[in-house]
Rosetta silent file (secondary structure, phi, psi, omega in degrees, C-alpha in Angstrom):
SEQUENCE: MYSMLKKCVAKEVPRDHHLLFTVLRNYMGKRVSSNLSTDQQQGLREIRSLSLSGAIKIGISDKGGEFAVLSQEHDRAITRLHLQDASVYSRSSPEEFRRQYRRLNRKWVEVSRSANLPKGMITRLRCDHHRMSSALYANKDAQAPPDRVTAGDPSVFKVRPIISNVGGPTDPIAWFLNLVLVQLFQFIPAHLPNTSNFLQKLREARLQKECVMESFDVTSLYTNVSNKCA
SCORE:     score description
SCORE:     0.000 S_00000001
   1 L     0.000  -44.898 -178.981   30.155   12.168   21.681 S_00000001
   2 H   -61.948  -45.823 -172.390   27.270   10.375   23.644 S_00000001
   3 H   -69.758  -35.765  178.258   28.177   12.243   26.924 S_00000001
   4 H   -67.669  -37.885  179.678   28.204   15.593   25.108 S_00000001
   5 H   -67.416  -39.630 -179.624   24.711   14.809   23.472 S_00000001
   6 H   -64.396  -40.053  177.444   23.436   13.737   26.944 S_00000001
   7 H   -63.735  -37.416  176.306   24.575   16.995   28.477 S_00000001
   8 H   -64.914  -40.671  178.831   22.946   18.935   25.691 S_00000001
   9 H   -70.500  -37.759 -179.219   19.633   17.085   26.133 S_00000001
  10 H   -63.927  -29.100  173.121   19.765   17.584   29.907 S_00000001
  11 H   -78.198  -20.245  179.378   20.051   21.223   29.348 S_00000001
  12 H   -88.381  -32.138 -176.779   17.164   21.428   26.990 S_00000001
  13 L   -85.719  121.845  176.537   14.705   19.169   28.820 S_00000001
  14 L   -55.414  162.598  177.437   13.033   20.877   31.862 S_00000001
  15 H   -66.213  -37.135  179.278   13.248   19.275   35.312 S_00000001
  16 H   -63.169  -34.334 -176.506    9.535   18.334   35.362 S_00000001
  17 H   -68.270  -40.315  174.886    9.989   16.483   32.066 S_00000001
  18 H   -59.185  -38.079  178.632   12.754   14.373   33.742 S_00000001
  19 H   -63.502  -43.999  178.898   10.344   13.476   36.413 S_00000001
  20 H   -59.364  -47.271 -179.859    7.667   12.547   33.966 S_00000001
  21 H   -58.669  -38.876 -178.203   10.106   10.266   32.118 S_00000001
  22 H   -62.950  -43.640  178.027   11.263    8.724   35.368 S_00000001
  23 H   -69.597  -43.361  176.012    7.661    7.849   36.312 S_00000001
  24 H   -55.246  -49.010 -176.381    6.825    6.468   32.707 S_00000001
  25 H   -59.430  -38.741 -179.690    9.955    4.233   32.927 S_00000001
  26 H   -63.003  -39.328 -168.680    8.785    2.869   36.267 S_00000001
  27 H   -94.269  -15.308  174.842    5.430    1.989   35.111 S_00000001
  28 H   -57.660  -33.688 -170.189    6.484    0.659   31.658 S_00000001
  29 L   -92.999   -5.374  179.530    7.821   -2.507   33.214 S_00000001
  30 L   -85.566  144.408 -179.779    4.774   -3.065   35.399 S_00000001
  31 L   -92.401  131.475 -175.783    2.024   -5.441   34.346 S_00000001
  32 L   -82.113  123.870  176.144   -1.418   -3.830   34.465 S_00000001
  33 L   -80.312  146.697 -175.943   -3.923   -6.019   36.267 S_00000001
  34 L   -78.535  143.671 -179.687   -7.366   -6.492   34.744 S_00000001
  35 L   -99.418   17.428  169.672  -10.444   -4.983   36.530 S_00000001
  36 L   -99.722  145.332  174.554  -12.542   -7.922   35.158 S_00000001
  37 L   -71.005  166.350  175.387  -13.371  -11.002   37.217 S_00000001
  38 H   -61.253  -40.241  172.446  -12.577  -14.460   35.780 S_00000001
  39 H   -61.341  -37.759  178.089  -16.126  -15.114   34.764 S_00000001
  40 H   -62.921  -45.840 -178.128  -16.268  -11.680   33.131 S_00000001
  41 H   -60.942  -43.800  178.946  -13.023  -12.439   31.133 S_00000001
  42 H   -64.830  -43.370  173.865  -14.453  -15.826   29.998 S_00000001
  43 H   -60.828  -37.884  178.657  -17.792  -14.204   28.919 S_00000001
  44 H   -69.767  -36.894  172.538  -15.908  -11.612   26.885 S_00000001
  45 H   -58.929  -38.654 -177.726  -13.870  -14.372   25.195 S_00000001
  46 H   -74.674  -28.235  177.558  -17.033  -16.237   24.219 S_00000001
  47 H   -72.136  -40.169  175.372  -18.659  -13.095   22.851 S_00000001
  48 H   -53.886  -41.862  177.580  -15.575  -12.375   20.801 S_00000001
  49 H   -61.399  -50.180  177.437  -15.673  -15.914   19.576 S_00000001
  50 H   -56.812  -43.890 -173.908  -19.332  -15.701   18.555 S_00000001
  51 H   -70.793  -35.212  179.109  -18.672  -12.458   16.771 S_00000001
  52 H   -71.864  -31.055  176.146  -15.673  -13.704   14.842 S_00000001
  53 H   -78.157  -11.366 -177.555  -17.751  -16.730   13.724 S_00000001
  54 L    85.544    7.010  176.948  -20.598  -14.548   12.451 S_00000001
  55 L   -73.167  -38.578 -177.539  -23.189  -15.787   14.779 S_00000001
  56 E  -125.477  163.312  167.211  -23.766  -12.531   16.482 S_00000001
  57 E  -113.556  125.274 -176.185  -23.495   -8.845   15.933 S_00000001
  58 E  -105.096  120.870 -179.150  -22.019   -6.540   18.512 S_00000001
  59 E  -125.855 -167.567  177.629  -23.250   -2.984   18.164 S_00000001
  60 E  -121.538  153.449  177.529  -23.747    0.005   20.544 S_00000001
  61 E   -83.849  167.921 -172.126  -26.984    1.384   22.053 S_00000001
  62 L   -72.402  -36.466 -167.677  -28.216    4.817   21.079 S_00000001
  63 L  -108.620  -53.509 -173.243  -27.834    6.680   24.359 S_00000001
  64 L   -90.088   -8.692 -175.978  -25.495    5.037   26.776 S_00000001
  65 L    70.832   16.049  178.156  -23.037    3.486   24.347 S_00000001
  66 L   -73.461  168.355 -179.453  -23.379    0.057   26.051 S_00000001
  67 E   -74.152  133.576  172.939  -22.916   -3.110   24.014 S_00000001
  68 E  -114.885  113.590 -171.036  -25.847   -4.346   22.061 S_00000001
  69 E  -107.078  122.349 -172.331  -25.717   -7.922   21.196 S_00000001
  70 E  -139.573  147.826  175.755  -27.973   -9.364   18.564 S_00000001
  71 E   -67.725  152.290  178.782  -28.007  -12.533   16.470 S_00000001
  72 H   -60.032  -42.789 -176.703  -26.999  -11.922   12.861 S_00000001
  73 H   -66.619  -45.891  178.444  -30.420  -13.268   11.569 S_00000001
  74 H   -61.473  -37.791  173.529  -32.212  -10.852   13.964 S_00000001
  75 H   -63.943  -39.366  172.495  -30.115   -7.909   13.011 S_00000001
  76 H   -66.347  -31.474  178.825  -30.845   -8.432    9.252 S_00000001
  77 H   -66.323  -44.740 -178.496  -34.526   -8.667   10.062 S_00000001
  78 H   -67.245  -35.462  175.788  -34.493   -5.379   11.938 S_00000001
  79 H   -64.407  -51.924  178.925  -32.507   -3.735    9.112 S_00000001
  80 H   -54.269  -43.052 -177.932  -34.839   -5.003    6.359 S_00000001
  81 H   -60.215  -42.513 -175.664  -37.852   -3.860    8.351 S_00000001
  82 H   -73.342  -30.116 -173.254  -36.332   -0.395    8.849 S_00000001
  83 H   -81.780  -15.525  177.777  -35.392    0.021    5.154 S_00000001
  84 L   -62.652  -21.335 -176.400  -39.093   -0.798    4.204 S_00000001
  85 L   -67.058   99.022 -171.927  -40.047    2.822    5.143 S_00000001
  86 L   -68.868  -19.369 -176.297  -40.768    4.148    1.661 S_00000001
  87 L   -76.199  -16.915 -175.246  -41.154    7.706    2.959 S_00000001
  88 L  -115.032  -41.437 -172.384  -37.340    7.751    3.757 S_00000001
  89 L  -119.310  145.026  169.052  -35.699    5.138    1.621 S_00000001
  90 L  -140.978  159.594 -173.912  -35.953    4.029   -1.991 S_00000001
  91 L   -71.939  154.044 -177.403  -34.282    1.447   -4.115 S_00000001
  92 L  -136.571  178.852  172.385  -31.304    2.672   -6.254 S_00000001
  93 L  -146.301  166.817 -176.025  -28.782    1.132   -8.613 S_00000001
  94 H   -67.811  -34.649 -179.672  -25.048    1.644   -9.345 S_00000001
  95 H   -67.582  -40.138  178.298  -26.077    3.329  -12.769 S_00000001
  96 H   -70.248  -35.678 -175.999  -28.440    5.868  -10.912 S_00000001
  97 H   -66.552  -41.788  179.509  -25.684    6.563   -8.294 S_00000001
  98 H   -62.881  -39.790 -178.894  -23.204    7.376  -11.125 S_00000001
  99 H   -66.390  -44.936 -175.725  -25.819    9.581  -12.916 S_00000001
 100 H   -73.643  -42.775  173.083  -26.414   11.497   -9.739 S_00000001
 101 H   -65.141  -36.603  178.172  -22.832   12.135   -8.725 S_00000001
 102 H   -72.184  -25.610  175.391  -21.907   13.343  -12.170 S_00000001
 103 H   -71.069  -42.980 -178.972  -24.949   15.624  -12.087 S_00000001
 104 H   -63.097  -37.896 -179.118  -23.695   16.913   -8.695 S_00000001
 105 H   -68.520  -44.051  172.965  -20.216   17.546  -10.018 S_00000001
 106 H   -54.811  -41.663  177.608  -21.653   19.534  -13.014 S_00000001
 107 H   -65.944  -42.322  173.856  -23.709   21.590  -10.618 S_00000001
 108 H   -62.330  -39.796  177.970  -20.755   22.231   -8.335 S_00000001
 109 H   -66.483  -40.414 -177.285  -18.572   23.466  -11.195 S_00000001
 110 H   -64.798  -45.678 -176.662  -21.376   25.730  -12.396 S_00000001
 111 H   -69.645  -47.541 -176.173  -22.007   27.273   -8.918 S_00000001
 112 H   -65.159  -33.536  177.911  -18.372   27.614   -7.949 S_00000001
 113 H   -63.504  -43.028 -178.713  -17.400   29.233  -11.164 S_00000001
 114 H   -60.890  -34.623 -176.533  -20.227   31.774  -10.717 S_00000001
 115 L   -88.205    0.509  173.221  -18.770   32.554   -7.257 S_00000001
 116 L    62.464   38.732  174.853  -15.419   33.068   -8.761 S_00000001
 117 L   -74.254  149.464 -177.844  -13.653   30.357   -6.594 S_00000001
 118 L   -59.029  150.451 -176.106  -10.128   29.507   -7.480 S_00000001
 119 H   -67.203  -30.880 -178.407   -9.803   26.737  -10.081 S_00000001
 120 H   -63.202  -38.958 -173.494   -7.574   24.588   -7.773 S_00000001
 121 H   -73.455  -37.795  178.734  -10.281   24.665   -5.116 S_00000001
 122 H   -63.016  -48.735 -178.547  -13.030   23.778   -7.675 S_00000001
 123 H   -54.244  -51.574 -174.482  -10.903   20.825   -8.941 S_00000001
 124 H   -61.504  -29.080 -170.195  -10.108   19.553   -5.412 S_00000001
 125 L   -91.661   -0.978  174.455  -13.744   19.658   -4.284 S_00000001
 126 L   -79.816  146.852  179.265  -14.925   17.628   -7.106 S_00000001
 127 L  -118.054   99.883 -174.716  -15.533   14.068   -6.394 S_00000001
 128 L   -97.254  -23.350  176.728  -14.180   11.858   -9.155 S_00000001
 129 L  -113.846   83.990 -171.619  -13.203    8.845   -6.941 S_00000001
 130 L   -88.971  156.748  176.569  -16.612    8.282   -5.271 S_00000001
 131 L  -133.654  135.969  179.026  -17.612    5.683   -2.781 S_00000001
 132 L   -67.993  137.595  176.637  -21.272    4.702   -2.145 S_00000001
 133 L   -61.072  149.414  175.040  -22.681    5.712    1.232 S_00000001
 134 E  -119.604  154.016 -172.484  -23.169    3.041    3.854 S_00000001
 135 E  -115.019  136.701 -179.779  -25.789    2.833    6.446 S_00000001
 136 E  -128.369  163.861 -174.806  -25.084    1.931    9.932 S_00000001
 137 E  -143.654  138.285  176.825  -27.502    1.671   12.966 S_00000001
 138 E  -106.115  146.057 -177.417  -27.390    2.248   16.678 S_00000001
 139 E   -85.847  129.355  170.993  -30.023    0.341   18.730 S_00000001
 140 E   -96.072   66.639 -175.136  -32.600    2.234   20.634 S_00000001
 141 H   -72.970  -12.352 -171.359  -32.859   -0.457   23.075 S_00000001
 142 H   -79.199  -18.363 -179.429  -34.102    1.724   26.000 S_00000001
 143 H   -91.360   -5.298 -177.436  -37.426    2.124   23.983 S_00000001
 144 L   -97.660  125.775  177.343  -38.186   -1.463   23.720 S_00000001
 145 L   -61.232  135.339 -176.419  -40.401   -3.203   26.413 S_00000001
 146 H   -62.010  -32.971 -176.217  -38.449   -6.015   28.006 S_00000001
 147 H   -76.585  -16.860  173.237  -41.258   -8.543   27.804 S_00000001
 148 H   -91.409  -21.062  176.969  -41.396   -7.971   23.982 S_00000001
 149 H   -63.482  -39.826 -175.905  -37.754   -7.985   23.438 S_00000001
 150 L   -72.302  -20.025 -176.566  -37.509  -11.711   24.496 S_00000001
 151 L   -78.281  -22.712  177.577  -40.231  -12.483   21.875 S_00000001
 152 L    86.756   12.267 -177.116  -37.791  -11.592   19.058 S_00000001
 153 L   -75.274  125.281  176.646  -40.254   -9.396   17.049 S_00000001
 154 H   -67.794  -23.967  179.317  -38.125   -7.094   14.870 S_00000001
 155 H   -75.104   -3.607  175.745  -40.773   -4.314   14.970 S_00000001
 156 H   -82.555  -22.805 -179.908  -40.183   -3.921   18.563 S_00000001
 157 L   -88.866  128.579  170.961  -36.726   -2.651   18.099 S_00000001
 158 E   -99.026  144.507  176.015  -36.054    0.955   17.068 S_00000001
 159 E  -124.274  162.210  173.912  -32.935    2.022   15.469 S_00000001
 160 E  -113.200  111.285 -176.084  -31.110    5.293   14.787 S_00000001
 161 E   -69.424  144.084  174.712  -29.676    5.325   11.276 S_00000001
 162 E  -127.366  104.993 -169.913  -26.292    6.666   10.827 S_00000001
 163 E   -90.452  109.615 -178.130  -25.593    7.421    7.130 S_00000001
 164 E   -93.697  111.577 -179.180  -21.777    7.336    6.554 S_00000001
 165 L  -111.088   19.317 -179.359  -20.920    9.491    3.504 S_00000001
 166 L   -65.657  132.718  179.166  -17.128    9.586    3.912 S_00000001
 167 L    79.682    2.592 -176.986  -15.635    9.371    0.470 S_00000001
 168 L   -86.592 -178.357 -175.903  -19.089    9.880   -1.129 S_00000001
 169 L   -61.168  -39.698 -178.401  -20.049   12.487   -3.745 S_00000001
 170 L   -88.811   -5.375 -177.998  -21.094   15.129   -1.190 S_00000001
 171 H   -55.797  -59.252  178.838  -18.257   14.652    1.215 S_00000001
 172 H   -55.512  -45.907  169.782  -15.955   17.357   -0.094 S_00000001
 173 H   -53.959  -47.053  176.125  -18.750   19.852   -0.537 S_00000001
 174 H   -54.620  -44.932  179.399  -20.138   19.126    2.823 S_00000001
 175 H   -66.404  -37.770  173.912  -16.778   19.816    4.370 S_00000001
 176 H   -63.688  -48.690  175.085  -16.444   23.089    2.575 S_00000001
 177 H   -58.920  -40.226 -178.824  -19.910   24.298    3.574 S_00000001
 178 H   -68.586  -31.032  175.326  -19.387   23.249    7.105 S_00000001
 179 H   -66.745  -30.397  178.125  -16.077   25.328    7.150 S_00000001
 180 H   -86.449  -41.486 -169.442  -18.122   28.415    6.010 S_00000001
 181 H   -75.286  -37.706 -172.051  -21.333   27.934    8.058 S_00000001
 182 H   -60.528  -25.466  178.827  -19.771   26.944   11.306 S_00000001
 183 H   -72.456  -14.105 -176.435  -18.341   30.577   11.507 S_00000001
 184 H   -92.171  -15.969 -170.126  -21.880   31.927   11.568 S_00000001
 185 H   -59.913  -30.336 -171.664  -23.070   29.982   14.622 S_00000001
 186 H   -67.065  -19.903 -178.385  -21.771   32.767   17.041 S_00000001
 187 H   -90.524   -5.532 -175.120  -24.281   35.152   15.420 S_00000001
 188 L  -107.133  108.701 -173.549  -27.271   32.837   16.028 S_00000001
 189 L   -63.403  -36.826 -179.873  -28.681   33.285   19.642 S_00000001
 190 L   -76.021    1.340 -177.116  -30.647   29.954   19.571 S_00000001
 191 L   -82.184  137.806 -174.801  -27.689   27.851   18.722 S_00000001
 192 L  -122.259  107.335 -170.918  -26.735   25.659   21.613 S_00000001
 193 L   -76.164  -23.057 -178.590  -23.337   23.984   21.274 S_00000001
 194 L  -162.561  178.618 -178.104  -23.745   21.312   24.033 S_00000001
 195 H   -65.814  -43.138 -179.894  -25.941   20.285   26.959 S_00000001
 196 H   -59.184  -36.982  174.148  -23.977   22.424   29.419 S_00000001
 197 H   -64.587  -43.110  177.490  -24.814   25.592   27.325 S_00000001
 198 H   -56.405  -49.591 -173.224  -28.446   24.482   27.300 S_00000001
 199 H   -73.917  -24.404  172.813  -28.649   24.179   31.034 S_00000001
 200 H   -66.731  -42.060  177.750  -26.830   27.449   31.478 S_00000001
 201 H   -60.627  -36.071  175.806  -29.379   29.113   29.223 S_00000001
 202 H   -68.217  -48.283  178.220  -32.186   27.735   31.501 S_00000001
 203 H   -51.762  -41.138 -177.621  -30.522   29.016   34.638 S_00000001
 204 H   -81.413  -12.694 -177.409  -30.329   32.544   33.131 S_00000001
 205 L   -64.754  144.005  177.146  -33.972   32.535   31.894 S_00000001
 206 L  -126.961   95.603  179.721  -36.102   35.034   33.707 S_00000001
 207 L   -85.128  149.749  175.577  -39.646   33.942   33.211 S_00000001
 208 L   -81.369  165.043 -172.761  -42.762   35.961   34.075 S_00000001
 209 L   -68.827  -20.343  178.180  -45.205   34.488   36.574 S_00000001
 210 L   -82.915   -8.399 -174.353  -47.802   33.713   33.735 S_00000001
 211 L   -86.243  133.709  176.390  -45.198   31.696   31.925 S_00000001
 212 L  -112.271  129.954  177.924  -44.988   27.843   32.062 S_00000001
 213 L   -94.065  121.759  173.388  -41.798   25.867   31.070 S_00000001
 214 L  -112.357  159.471 -176.797  -42.634   22.822   29.028 S_00000001
 215 L  -131.089  128.148 -178.247  -40.487   19.934   27.917 S_00000001
 216 L  -118.429  135.806  177.501  -41.190   17.852   24.677 S_00000001
 217 L   -91.748  148.753 -178.588  -39.793   14.501   23.858 S_00000001
 218 L   -91.031  128.551  174.157  -39.047   13.853   20.181 S_00000001
 219 L   -75.867  -42.511  177.037  -40.952   11.125   18.411 S_00000001
 220 L  -164.165  130.845  177.509  -38.571   10.810   15.600 S_00000001
 221 L   -91.964  -22.665 -166.475  -35.504   12.934   14.260 S_00000001
 222 L  -119.416   -3.587  171.623  -34.830   10.774   11.227 S_00000001
 223 L  -131.569  169.037 -178.131  -38.066    9.688    9.708 S_00000001
 224 L   -64.796  145.491 -176.939  -41.355   11.249    8.718 S_00000001
 225 L  -116.416  130.750  175.629  -43.775   11.874   11.569 S_00000001
 226 L   -62.416  159.592  172.836  -47.472   11.499   11.245 S_00000001
 227 L   -55.160  -40.459 -177.230  -49.747   14.500   12.103 S_00000001
 228 L   -61.762  -49.875 -173.503  -51.086   12.501   15.069 S_00000001
 229 L   -72.379  -37.574  175.672  -47.666   11.999   16.576 S_00000001
 230 L   -64.143    0.000    0.000  -46.627   15.623   15.815 S_00000001
């Protein structure tokens, strides 16, 4: 029976797949050598130990994705300072959260019924098992002057807030809207899917002699900007 099965498998599996399996079997038994030096491995173990003990927080930087290591105390100070921006954040409570998500559900049912959406879809996109949003932060360490970083002043560090709304009241509706709106991007000439597309648009641009190309850096994408900065 086994020999018959083996023959059947051999007939079904192409020859290049057999070669792939042979290579995989050869490498499965080999030990992969580390590309870290002894000192680097020791440093990594120490960082992991400090992280597990709660002494430090290991995050990522905003642009390069490198490790950003901060003491827990320093990280809390930066977070508290960031949340003091009353133009963006305000205090809430569990009662207020429940009141808002119930209001959202009522509005969703009202709008979806007026659009004659199927009853099953209306029910699925309601959020009855809600979860509160959580705030995460990526460190914009490239913008902090090195001489002031060592001083430990929380105001020196800039952060990029990442609000995770997975499982939150707006999560199902946001998924549905994204499904609808993403289909319209192809009709928007100004939409740039990625950096490569942006560079291609620049190469194809045919500017007149009197035109000048300018580049502007963004002061802030996530908080209010004063008129002076704008």
